[in-house]
PDB file of C-alpha atoms in Angstrom:
ATOM      1  CA  ILE A   1       8.368 -26.653  -9.699  1.00  0.00           C
ATOM      2  CA  ASP A   2       5.161 -24.532 -10.343  1.00  0.00           C
ATOM      3  CA  LYS A   3       3.400 -22.841  -7.390  1.00  0.00           C
ATOM      4  CA  ALA A   4      -0.006 -23.974  -6.392  1.00  0.00           C
ATOM      5  CA  PRO A   5      -2.794 -21.570  -7.221  1.00  0.00           C
ATOM      6  CA  THR A   6      -3.368 -19.056  -4.466  1.00  0.00           C
ATOM      7  CA  PRO A   7      -6.742 -18.964  -2.845  1.00  0.00           C
ATOM      8  CA  PHE A   8      -6.697 -15.229  -2.472  1.00  0.00           C
ATOM      9  CA  TYR A   9      -7.504 -12.598  -4.920  1.00  0.00           C
ATOM     10  CA  ALA A  10      -7.532  -8.786  -4.945  1.00  0.00           C
ATOM     11  CA  VAL A  11     -10.327  -6.043  -5.274  1.00  0.00           C
ATOM     12  CA  LEU A  12      -9.483  -2.745  -6.295  1.00  0.00           C
ATOM     13  CA  LEU A  13     -11.586   0.183  -5.518  1.00  0.00           C
ATOM     14  CA  MET A  14     -10.820   3.801  -6.564  1.00  0.00           C
ATOM     15  CA  ASP A  15     -12.661   7.200  -6.338  1.00  0.00           C
ATOM     16  CA  GLY A  16     -11.825  10.666  -7.004  1.00  0.00           C
ATOM     17  CA  ASP A  17     -11.169  13.298  -4.041  1.00  0.00           C
ATOM     18  CA  SER A  18     -13.717  15.965  -3.346  1.00  0.00           C
ATOM     19  CA  LEU A  19     -14.516  16.353  -7.134  1.00  0.00           C
ATOM     20  CA  GLY A  20     -18.107  16.995  -6.376  1.00  0.00           C
ATOM     21  CA  ALA A  21     -17.437  20.153  -4.685  1.00  0.00           C
ATOM     22  CA  GLN A  22     -15.620  21.567  -7.899  1.00  0.00           C
ATOM     23  CA  MET A  23     -18.662  20.655  -9.957  1.00  0.00           C
ATOM     24  CA  SER A  24     -20.573  23.161  -8.303  1.00  0.00           C
ATOM     25  CA  ASN A  25     -18.421  25.876 -10.109  1.00  0.00           C
ATOM     26  CA  SER A  26     -20.083  26.208 -13.570  1.00  0.00           C
ATOM     27  CA  ASP A  27     -16.708  27.162 -15.186  1.00  0.00           C
ATOM     28  CA  ASN A  28     -15.230  23.639 -14.238  1.00  0.00           C
ATOM     29  CA  GLN A  29     -18.137  21.379 -15.238  1.00  0.00           C
ATOM     30  CA  GLN A  30     -17.204  20.920 -18.935  1.00  0.00           C
ATOM     31  CA  LYS A  31     -13.424  20.599 -17.959  1.00  0.00           C
ATOM     32  CA  ILE A  32     -14.329  17.785 -15.498  1.00  0.00           C
ATOM     33  CA  ALA A  33     -16.701  16.071 -17.957  1.00  0.00           C
ATOM     34  CA  THR A  34     -14.032  15.963 -20.565  1.00  0.00           C
ATOM     35  CA  SER A  35     -11.337  14.679 -18.348  1.00  0.00           C
ATOM     36  CA  LEU A  36     -13.641  11.983 -16.736  1.00  0.00           C
ATOM     37  CA  ASN A  37     -14.530  10.822 -20.230  1.00  0.00           C
ATOM     38  CA  ALA A  38     -10.759  10.491 -20.918  1.00  0.00           C
ATOM     39  CA  PHE A  39     -10.148   8.577 -17.718  1.00  0.00           C
ATOM     40  CA  THR A  40     -13.075   6.220 -17.979  1.00  0.00           C
ATOM     41  CA  ALA A  41     -12.036   5.407 -21.549  1.00  0.00           C
ATOM     42  CA  ARG A  42      -8.563   4.410 -20.695  1.00  0.00           C
ATOM     43  CA  VAL A  43      -9.253   2.528 -17.533  1.00  0.00           C
ATOM     44  CA  PRO A  44     -10.471  -0.870 -19.160  1.00  0.00           C
ATOM     45  CA  GLU A  45      -7.173  -1.021 -20.997  1.00  0.00           C
ATOM     46  CA  VAL A  46      -5.103  -0.330 -17.819  1.00  0.00           C
ATOM     47  CA  VAL A  47      -7.156  -2.992 -15.973  1.00  0.00           C
ATOM     48  CA  ARG A  48      -6.632  -5.542 -18.705  1.00  0.00           C
ATOM     49  CA  GLU A  49      -2.806  -4.700 -18.981  1.00  0.00           C
ATOM     50  CA  HIS A  50      -2.769  -5.934 -15.351  1.00  0.00           C
ATOM     51  CA  ASN A  51      -4.588  -9.188 -15.852  1.00  0.00           C
ATOM     52  CA  GLY A  52      -7.742  -7.888 -14.206  1.00  0.00           C
ATOM     53  CA  PHE A  53     -11.591  -7.921 -14.728  1.00  0.00           C
ATOM     54  CA  LEU A  54     -13.240  -4.565 -14.813  1.00  0.00           C
ATOM     55  CA  ILE A  55     -16.385  -4.582 -12.949  1.00  0.00           C
ATOM     56  CA  TYR A  56     -17.174  -0.872 -13.139  1.00  0.00           C
ATOM     57  CA  ALA A  57     -15.636   2.240 -14.512  1.00  0.00           C
ATOM     58  CA  GLY A  58     -17.745   5.215 -14.573  1.00  0.00           C
ATOM     59  CA  GLY A  59     -17.007   9.089 -13.668  1.00  0.00           C
ATOM     60  CA  ASP A  60     -14.171   8.848 -11.071  1.00  0.00           C
ATOM     61  CA  ASP A  61     -14.968   5.452  -9.764  1.00  0.00           C
ATOM     62  CA  VAL A  62     -13.237   2.200 -10.599  1.00  0.00           C
ATOM     63  CA  LEU A  63     -14.078  -1.336  -9.379  1.00  0.00           C
ATOM     64  CA  ALA A  64     -11.905  -4.375 -10.631  1.00  0.00           C
ATOM     65  CA  LEU A  65     -10.835  -7.976  -9.560  1.00  0.00           C
ATOM     66  CA  LEU A  66      -7.191  -8.747 -10.008  1.00  0.00           C
ATOM     67  CA  PRO A  67      -4.493 -11.412  -9.253  1.00  0.00           C
ATOM     68  CA  LEU A  68      -2.525 -10.761  -5.976  1.00  0.00           C
ATOM     69  CA  GLU A  69       0.672  -9.691  -7.785  1.00  0.00           C
ATOM     70  CA  ASP A  70      -0.929  -7.251 -10.187  1.00  0.00           C
ATOM     71  CA  ALA A  71      -3.288  -5.236  -7.839  1.00  0.00           C
ATOM     72  CA  LEU A  72      -0.916  -2.845  -6.547  1.00  0.00           C
ATOM     73  CA  ARG A  73       0.666  -2.041  -9.920  1.00  0.00           C
ATOM     74  CA  CYS A  74      -2.836  -1.539 -11.256  1.00  0.00           C
ATOM     75  CA  ALA A  75      -3.726   0.883  -8.562  1.00  0.00           C
ATOM     76  CA  VAL A  76      -0.616   3.005  -9.282  1.00  0.00           C
ATOM     77  CA  ALA A  77      -1.510   2.830 -13.051  1.00  0.00           C
ATOM     78  CA  CYS A  78      -5.032   4.151 -12.617  1.00  0.00           C
ATOM     79  CA  ARG A  79      -3.889   6.946 -10.479  1.00  0.00           C
ATOM     80  CA  ASP A  80      -1.398   8.013 -13.099  1.00  0.00           C
ATOM     81  CA  THR A  81      -4.082   7.696 -15.760  1.00  0.00           C
ATOM     82  CA  TYR A  82      -6.374   9.987 -13.591  1.00  0.00           C
ATOM     83  CA  THR A  83      -3.697  12.497 -13.023  1.00  0.00           C
ATOM     84  CA  GLN A  84      -2.924  12.764 -16.712  1.00  0.00           C
ATOM     85  CA  ALA A  85      -6.579  13.032 -17.753  1.00  0.00           C
ATOM     86  CA  PHE A  86      -6.938  16.045 -15.467  1.00  0.00           C
ATOM     87  CA  ALA A  87      -3.531  17.497 -16.255  1.00  0.00           C
ATOM     88  CA  GLY A  88      -3.726  21.257 -16.645  1.00  0.00           C
ATOM     89  CA  GLU A  89      -7.454  21.382 -16.265  1.00  0.00           C
ATOM     90  CA  ILE A  90      -8.723  20.635 -12.748  1.00  0.00           C
ATOM     91  CA  ASN A  91      -6.662  20.062  -9.467  1.00  0.00           C
ATOM     92  CA  THR A  92      -7.991  16.795  -8.161  1.00  0.00           C
ATOM     93  CA  THR A  93      -6.578  13.417  -6.844  1.00  0.00           C
ATOM     94  CA  LEU A  94      -7.577   9.825  -6.724  1.00  0.00           C
ATOM     95  CA  SER A  95      -7.634   7.605  -3.727  1.00  0.00           C
ATOM     96  CA  GLY A  96      -7.678   3.899  -3.801  1.00  0.00           C
ATOM     97  CA  ALA A  97      -8.168   0.651  -1.555  1.00  0.00           C
ATOM     98  CA  VAL A  98      -6.852  -2.763  -2.463  1.00  0.00           C
ATOM     99  CA  LEU A  99      -8.528  -5.776  -0.574  1.00  0.00           C
ATOM    100  CA  TYR A 100      -6.769  -9.068  -0.451  1.00  0.00           C
ATOM    101  CA  ALA A 101      -9.528 -11.736   0.279  1.00  0.00           C
ATOM    102  CA  HIS A 102      -9.828 -15.455   0.476  1.00  0.00           C
ATOM    103  CA  VAL A 103     -12.033 -17.109  -2.175  1.00  0.00           C
ATOM    104  CA  LYS A 104     -14.175 -18.382   0.629  1.00  0.00           C
ATOM    105  CA  THR A 105     -15.088 -14.890   2.083  1.00  0.00           C
ATOM    106  CA  ALA A 106     -18.536 -13.593   0.770  1.00  0.00           C
ATOM    107  CA  LEU A 107     -18.007 -11.179  -2.053  1.00  0.00           C
ATOM    108  CA  GLY A 108     -20.621  -8.882  -0.446  1.00  0.00           C
ATOM    109  CA  GLU A 109     -18.523  -8.690   2.753  1.00  0.00           C
ATOM    110  CA  VAL A 110     -15.416  -8.013   0.574  1.00  0.00           C
ATOM    111  CA  LEU A 111     -16.956  -5.123  -1.314  1.00  0.00           C
ATOM    112  CA  ARG A 112     -18.301  -3.588   1.940  1.00  0.00           C
ATOM    113  CA  GLN A 113     -14.975  -3.619   3.679  1.00  0.00           C
ATOM    114  CA  ALA A 114     -13.486  -2.105   0.428  1.00  0.00           C
ATOM    115  CA  HIS A 115     -15.734   0.822   0.730  1.00  0.00           C
ATOM    116  CA  ASP A 116     -14.921   1.117   4.518  1.00  0.00           C
ATOM    117  CA  VAL A 117     -11.062   0.961   3.700  1.00  0.00           C
ATOM    118  CA  LEU A 118     -11.331   3.558   1.008  1.00  0.00           C
ATOM    119  CA  ASP A 119     -13.403   5.995   3.112  1.00  0.00           C
ATOM    120  CA  ASP A 120     -12.211   5.415   6.476  1.00  0.00           C
ATOM    121  CA  GLU A 121      -8.414   4.693   5.979  1.00  0.00           C
ATOM    122  CA  ALA A 122      -7.487   6.269   2.523  1.00  0.00           C
ATOM    123  CA  LYS A 123      -9.590   9.341   2.590  1.00  0.00           C
ATOM    124  CA  ASP A 124     -10.466  10.208   6.210  1.00  0.00           C
ATOM    125  CA  GLY A 125      -7.376   8.571   7.716  1.00  0.00           C
ATOM    126  CA  ALA A 126      -4.630   9.289   5.508  1.00  0.00           C
ATOM    127  CA  GLY A 127      -6.050  12.724   4.256  1.00  0.00           C
ATOM    128  CA  ARG A 128      -6.980  11.592   0.602  1.00  0.00           C
ATOM    129  CA  ASP A 129      -4.770  11.339  -2.250  1.00  0.00           C
ATOM    130  CA  ALA A 130      -3.812   8.076  -0.637  1.00  0.00           C
ATOM    131  CA  ILE A 131      -3.624   4.270  -0.926  1.00  0.00           C
ATOM    132  CA  ALA A 132      -4.961   1.750   1.587  1.00  0.00           C
ATOM    133  CA  ILE A 133      -4.401  -1.883   1.659  1.00  0.00           C
ATOM    134  CA  ARG A 134      -6.217  -4.621   3.769  1.00  0.00           C
ATOM    135  CA  VAL A 135      -5.681  -8.209   3.987  1.00  0.00           C
ATOM    136  CA  LEU A 136      -8.787 -10.315   5.025  1.00  0.00           C
ATOM    137  CA  LYS A 137      -7.964 -13.678   6.435  1.00  0.00           C
ATOM    138  CA  PRO A 138     -10.570 -16.585   6.726  1.00  0.00           C
ATOM    139  CA  GLY A 139     -10.364 -16.365  10.532  1.00  0.00           C
ATOM    140  CA  GLY A 140     -11.438 -12.808  10.472  1.00  0.00           C
ATOM    141  CA  ASP A 141      -8.058 -11.263  11.593  1.00  0.00           C
ATOM    142  CA  HIS A 142      -6.641  -8.742   9.111  1.00  0.00           C
ATOM    143  CA  LEU A 143      -3.944  -6.239   8.261  1.00  0.00           C
ATOM    144  CA  THR A 144      -4.667  -2.687   7.253  1.00  0.00           C
ATOM    145  CA  TRP A 145      -2.186  -0.009   6.136  1.00  0.00           C
ATOM    146  CA  ALA A 146      -2.698   3.275   4.524  1.00  0.00           C
ATOM    147  CA  GLN A 147      -0.401   6.073   3.426  1.00  0.00           C
ATOM    148  CA  PRO A 148      -0.668   9.248   1.329  1.00  0.00           C
ATOM    149  CA  TRP A 149       0.621   8.486  -2.318  1.00  0.00           C
ATOM    150  CA  GLU A 150       3.597  10.799  -1.952  1.00  0.00           C
ATOM    151  CA  ILE A 151       4.771   8.735   1.107  1.00  0.00           C
ATOM    152  CA  ALA A 152       3.848   5.543  -0.420  1.00  0.00           C
ATOM    153  CA  LEU A 153       5.367   5.676  -4.015  1.00  0.00           C
ATOM    154  CA  GLU A 154       9.023   5.442  -5.139  1.00  0.00           C
ATOM    155  CA  GLY A 155      10.048   5.452  -8.718  1.00  0.00           C
ATOM    156  CA  GLY A 156       6.444   4.804  -9.823  1.00  0.00           C
ATOM    157  CA  LYS A 157       6.048   1.842  -7.679  1.00  0.00           C
ATOM    158  CA  LEU A 158       4.692   1.220  -4.102  1.00  0.00           C
ATOM    159  CA  LYS A 159       7.810   1.135  -1.790  1.00  0.00           C
ATOM    160  CA  LEU A 160       6.484  -1.807  -0.055  1.00  0.00           C
ATOM    161  CA  GLU A 161       7.094  -3.716  -3.138  1.00  0.00           C
ATOM    162  CA  ASN A 162      10.664  -2.142  -3.601  1.00  0.00           C
ATOM    163  CA  LEU A 163      11.381  -3.132  -0.025  1.00  0.00           C
ATOM    164  CA  ALA A 164      10.140  -6.730  -0.550  1.00  0.00           C
ATOM    165  CA  ALA A 165      12.738  -7.016  -3.456  1.00  0.00           C
ATOM    166  CA  GLU A 166      15.474  -5.559  -1.321  1.00  0.00           C
ATOM    167  CA  LEU A 167      14.604  -8.066   1.306  1.00  0.00           C
ATOM    168  CA  ALA A 168      14.517 -11.005  -1.075  1.00  0.00           C
ATOM    169  CA  LYS A 169      18.138 -10.170  -1.924  1.00  0.00           C
ATOM    170  CA  ALA A 170      19.183 -11.093   1.440  1.00  0.00           C
ATOM    171  CA  SER A 171      17.610 -14.656   1.230  1.00  0.00           C
ATOM    172  CA  ASP A 172      19.504 -17.741   1.543  1.00  0.00           C
ATOM    173  CA  SER A 173      20.740 -19.950  -1.281  1.00  0.00           C
ATOM    174  CA  GLU A 174      17.405 -21.546  -1.923  1.00  0.00           C
ATOM    175  CA  GLY A 175      15.712 -18.207  -2.257  1.00  0.00           C
ATOM    176  CA  GLN A 176      14.065 -18.276   1.119  1.00  0.00           C
ATOM    177  CA  PHE A 177      13.437 -15.734   3.720  1.00  0.00           C
ATOM    178  CA  SER A 178      12.572 -16.303   7.398  1.00  0.00           C
ATOM    179  CA  SER A 179       9.258 -14.762   8.571  1.00  0.00           C
ATOM    180  CA  LYS A 180      10.662 -14.665  12.185  1.00  0.00           C
ATOM    181  CA  PHE A 181      12.152 -11.202  11.678  1.00  0.00           C
ATOM    182  CA  PHE A 182       8.819  -9.620  10.827  1.00  0.00           C
ATOM    183  CA  TYR A 183       6.909 -11.113  13.816  1.00  0.00           C
ATOM    184  CA  ARG A 184       9.906  -9.935  15.902  1.00  0.00           C
ATOM    185  CA  MET A 185       9.277  -6.370  14.466  1.00  0.00           C
ATOM    186  CA  ARG A 186       5.723  -6.475  16.052  1.00  0.00           C
ATOM    187  CA  GLU A 187       7.077  -7.460  19.383  1.00  0.00           C
ATOM    188  CA  ARG A 188       9.695  -4.640  19.236  1.00  0.00           C
ATOM    189  CA  PHE A 189       7.052  -2.031  18.581  1.00  0.00           C
ATOM    190  CA  THR A 190       5.453  -2.575  21.858  1.00  0.00           C
ATOM    191  CA  LEU A 191       9.007  -1.378  23.428  1.00  0.00           C
ATOM    192  CA  PHE A 192       8.838   1.800  21.267  1.00  0.00           C
ATOM    193  CA  LYS A 193       6.150   3.199  23.640  1.00  0.00           C
ATOM    194  CA  ASP A 194       8.942   3.812  26.230  1.00  0.00           C
ATOM    195  CA  GLY A 195      10.518   6.467  24.170  1.00  0.00           C
ATOM    196  CA  LEU A 196      13.124   5.288  21.782  1.00  0.00           C
ATOM    197  CA  ASP A 197      13.879   7.834  19.198  1.00  0.00           C
ATOM    198  CA  GLU A 198      13.862   7.222  15.618  1.00  0.00           C
ATOM    199  CA  ALA A 199      17.479   6.284  15.165  1.00  0.00           C
ATOM    200  CA  GLN A 200      17.266   4.023  18.092  1.00  0.00           C
ATOM    201  CA  GLN A 201      14.486   2.262  16.741  1.00  0.00           C
ATOM    202  CA  ALA A 202      16.207   1.656  13.494  1.00  0.00           C
ATOM    203  CA  ALA A 203      19.350   0.550  15.090  1.00  0.00           C
ATOM    204  CA  LEU A 204      17.588  -2.045  17.251  1.00  0.00           C
ATOM    205  CA  LEU A 205      15.600  -3.440  14.263  1.00  0.00           C
ATOM    206  CA  ALA A 206      18.651  -3.412  12.237  1.00  0.00           C
ATOM    207  CA  ALA A 207      20.398  -5.552  14.798  1.00  0.00           C
ATOM    208  CA  ASP A 208      17.360  -7.856  14.684  1.00  0.00           C
ATOM    209  CA  TYR A 209      17.467  -8.312  11.037  1.00  0.00           C
ATOM    210  CA  ILE A 210      21.166  -8.874  10.976  1.00  0.00           C
ATOM    211  CA  ALA A 211      20.626 -11.806  13.625  1.00  0.00           C
ATOM    212  CA  SER A 212      17.568 -13.244  11.620  1.00  0.00           C
ATOM    213  CA  GLY A 213      18.188 -16.664   9.960  1.00  0.00           C
ATOM    214  CA  PRO A 214      19.179 -16.035   6.275  1.00  0.00           C
ATOM    215  CA  ALA A 215      20.470 -12.812   6.726  1.00  0.00           C
ATOM    216  CA  VAL A 216      23.390 -13.892   9.179  1.00  0.00           C
ATOM    217  CA  GLY A 217      26.584 -12.977   7.665  1.00  0.00           C
ATOM    218  CA  LYS A 218      25.054 -11.576   4.571  1.00  0.00           C
ATOM    219  CA  VAL A 219      24.469  -7.762   5.524  1.00  0.00           C
ATOM    220  CA  ASN A 220      26.239  -5.287   7.880  1.00  0.00           C
ATOM    221  CA  MET A 221      24.743  -2.820   9.982  1.00  0.00           C
ATOM    222  CA  GLN A 222      24.883  -0.007   7.175  1.00  0.00           C
ATOM    223  CA  GLN A 223      23.083  -2.361   4.800  1.00  0.00           C
ATOM    224  CA  ALA A 224      20.596  -3.471   7.292  1.00  0.00           C
ATOM    225  CA  ARG A 225      19.631   0.134   8.232  1.00  0.00           C
ATOM    226  CA  LYS A 226      19.362   1.042   4.552  1.00  0.00           C
ATOM    227  CA  ILE A 227      16.468  -1.383   4.444  1.00  0.00           C
ATOM    228  CA  ILE A 228      14.890  -0.878   7.925  1.00  0.00           C
ATOM    229  CA  GLU A 229      14.787   2.856   7.884  1.00  0.00           C
ATOM    230  CA  PRO A 230      12.497   3.097   4.693  1.00  0.00           C
ATOM    231  CA  LEU A 231      10.390   0.265   6.184  1.00  0.00           C
ATOM    232  CA  LEU A 232       9.921   2.125   9.467  1.00  0.00           C
ATOM    233  CA  VAL A 233       8.705   5.152   7.420  1.00  0.00           C
ATOM    234  CA  GLN A 234       5.977   2.856   5.965  1.00  0.00           C
ATOM    235  CA  CYS A 235       5.146   1.596   9.423  1.00  0.00           C
ATOM    236  CA  ARG A 236       4.450   5.196  10.778  1.00  0.00           C
ATOM    237  CA  PRO A 237       0.923   6.406   9.470  1.00  0.00           C
ATOM    238  CA  VAL A 238       1.087   9.766   8.067  1.00  0.00           C
ATOM    239  CA  VAL A 239      -1.899  12.293   7.561  1.00  0.00           C
ATOM    240  CA  ARG A 240      -2.033  14.306   4.458  1.00  0.00           C
ATOM    241  CA  GLU A 241      -3.050  17.845   5.293  1.00  0.00           C
ATOM    242  CA  ILE A 242      -4.028  19.645   1.999  1.00  0.00           C
ATOM    243  CA  ASP A 243      -2.978  23.110   2.874  1.00  0.00           C
ATOM    244  CA  LYS A 244       0.415  22.303   4.212  1.00  0.00           C
ATOM    245  CA  PRO A 245       3.694  21.107   2.675  1.00  0.00           C
ATOM    246  CA  GLN A 246       4.652  17.365   3.153  1.00  0.00           C
ATOM    247  CA  LEU A 247       7.271  18.281   5.787  1.00  0.00           C
ATOM    248  CA  GLU A 248       4.396  19.557   7.962  1.00  0.00           C
ATOM    249  CA  TRP A 249       2.086  16.614   7.624  1.00  0.00           C
ATOM    250  CA  LYS A 250       1.165  14.764  10.740  1.00  0.00           C
ATOM    251  CA  VAL A 251       3.257  11.644  11.422  1.00  0.00           C
ATOM    252  CA  VAL A 252       2.178   9.062  13.924  1.00  0.00           C
ATOM    253  CA  LYS A 253       5.406   8.462  16.004  1.00  0.00           C
ATOM    254  CA  GLN A 254       4.200   4.863  17.210  1.00  0.00           C
ATOM    255  CA  PRO A 255       4.860   2.560  14.210  1.00  0.00           C
ATOM    256  CA  LYS A 256       2.390  -0.151  13.298  1.00  0.00           C
ATOM    257  CA  ALA A 257       3.581  -3.445  12.314  1.00  0.00           C
ATOM    258  CA  ASP A 258       0.978  -3.998   9.360  1.00  0.00           C
ATOM    259  CA  ALA A 259       3.331  -2.413   6.786  1.00  0.00           C
ATOM    260  CA  ALA A 260       6.088  -4.905   7.641  1.00  0.00           C
ATOM    261  CA  LEU A 261       3.718  -7.840   7.580  1.00  0.00           C
ATOM    262  CA  LEU A 262       2.499  -6.680   4.088  1.00  0.00           C
ATOM    263  CA  VAL A 263       6.127  -6.761   2.988  1.00  0.00           C
ATOM    264  CA  ARG A 264       6.376 -10.103   4.404  1.00  0.00           C
ATOM    265  CA  GLY A 265       3.273 -11.249   2.563  1.00  0.00           C
ATOM    266  CA  ILE A 266       4.810  -9.841  -0.788  1.00  0.00           C
ATOM    267  CA  VAL A 267       8.081 -11.772  -0.046  1.00  0.00           C
ATOM    268  CA  ARG A 268       6.015 -14.894   0.727  1.00  0.00           C
ATOM    269  CA  GLU A 269       3.947 -14.587  -2.532  1.00  0.00           C
ATOM    270  CA  ARG A 270       7.031 -14.558  -4.645  1.00  0.00           C
ATOM    271  CA  GLY A 271       8.518 -17.549  -2.906  1.00  0.00           C
ATOM    272  CA  GLY A 272      11.369 -15.938  -0.806  1.00  0.00           C
ATOM    273  CA  GLU A 273      10.065 -16.839   2.575  1.00  0.00           C
ATOM    274  CA  ARG A 274      10.013 -19.753   4.826  1.00  0.00           C
TER     275      ARG A 274
END
């Protein structure tokens, strides 16, 4: 049975990080111009390959409309294209924002929030060279998640998508997965303020996962922790610090449920949730 068309679509907004400061050096100007031209020339094809509609690609800016299922992969592909265009020439990075919006939400409001998410969450919040996602719901409530690319990526894909695939494997015989576990995570996070360490947090959530509807009898504690521990990593916001190695970046110890609920949304979009 074919799924009904979703009333949501995605907006992708991307922008280079601190490239303007490097343009002040006359030795860099021609290198930057050449690399930007190469990037801009390639972006339309990248967007088409992901079933999107390119609104604008100029300099280090990209704005496109995409289907839900293609937006995150398109963001990763644009980032890879940008990195390749500047390879060996200029040390620069690309940050991005993906907005999932309902068709009834005014496009002007969606674009305004896209700029806010890019500037406030990906750049200022996560420290640039980062990806941020926001889900806009018709009632005004929304989810927001951001991480530096180094934290967010695994094997050329966002870890959130990989986690959704792992969770779908534990679905029941009809390919469904209960959403109760994800909302249970949000409740559990309020308890973590009382001082549970990371290992205790993972063990508690793994036990909840094992006890959740379709997962009962299908996974053991070791298998559950293999899923829960990387999910918890994505739930803890990281602030990239340019002059420090990754191990010294600031990690917010109190997890936020938005990453888990985004994973739930990906599972649901693929038809693996009930």
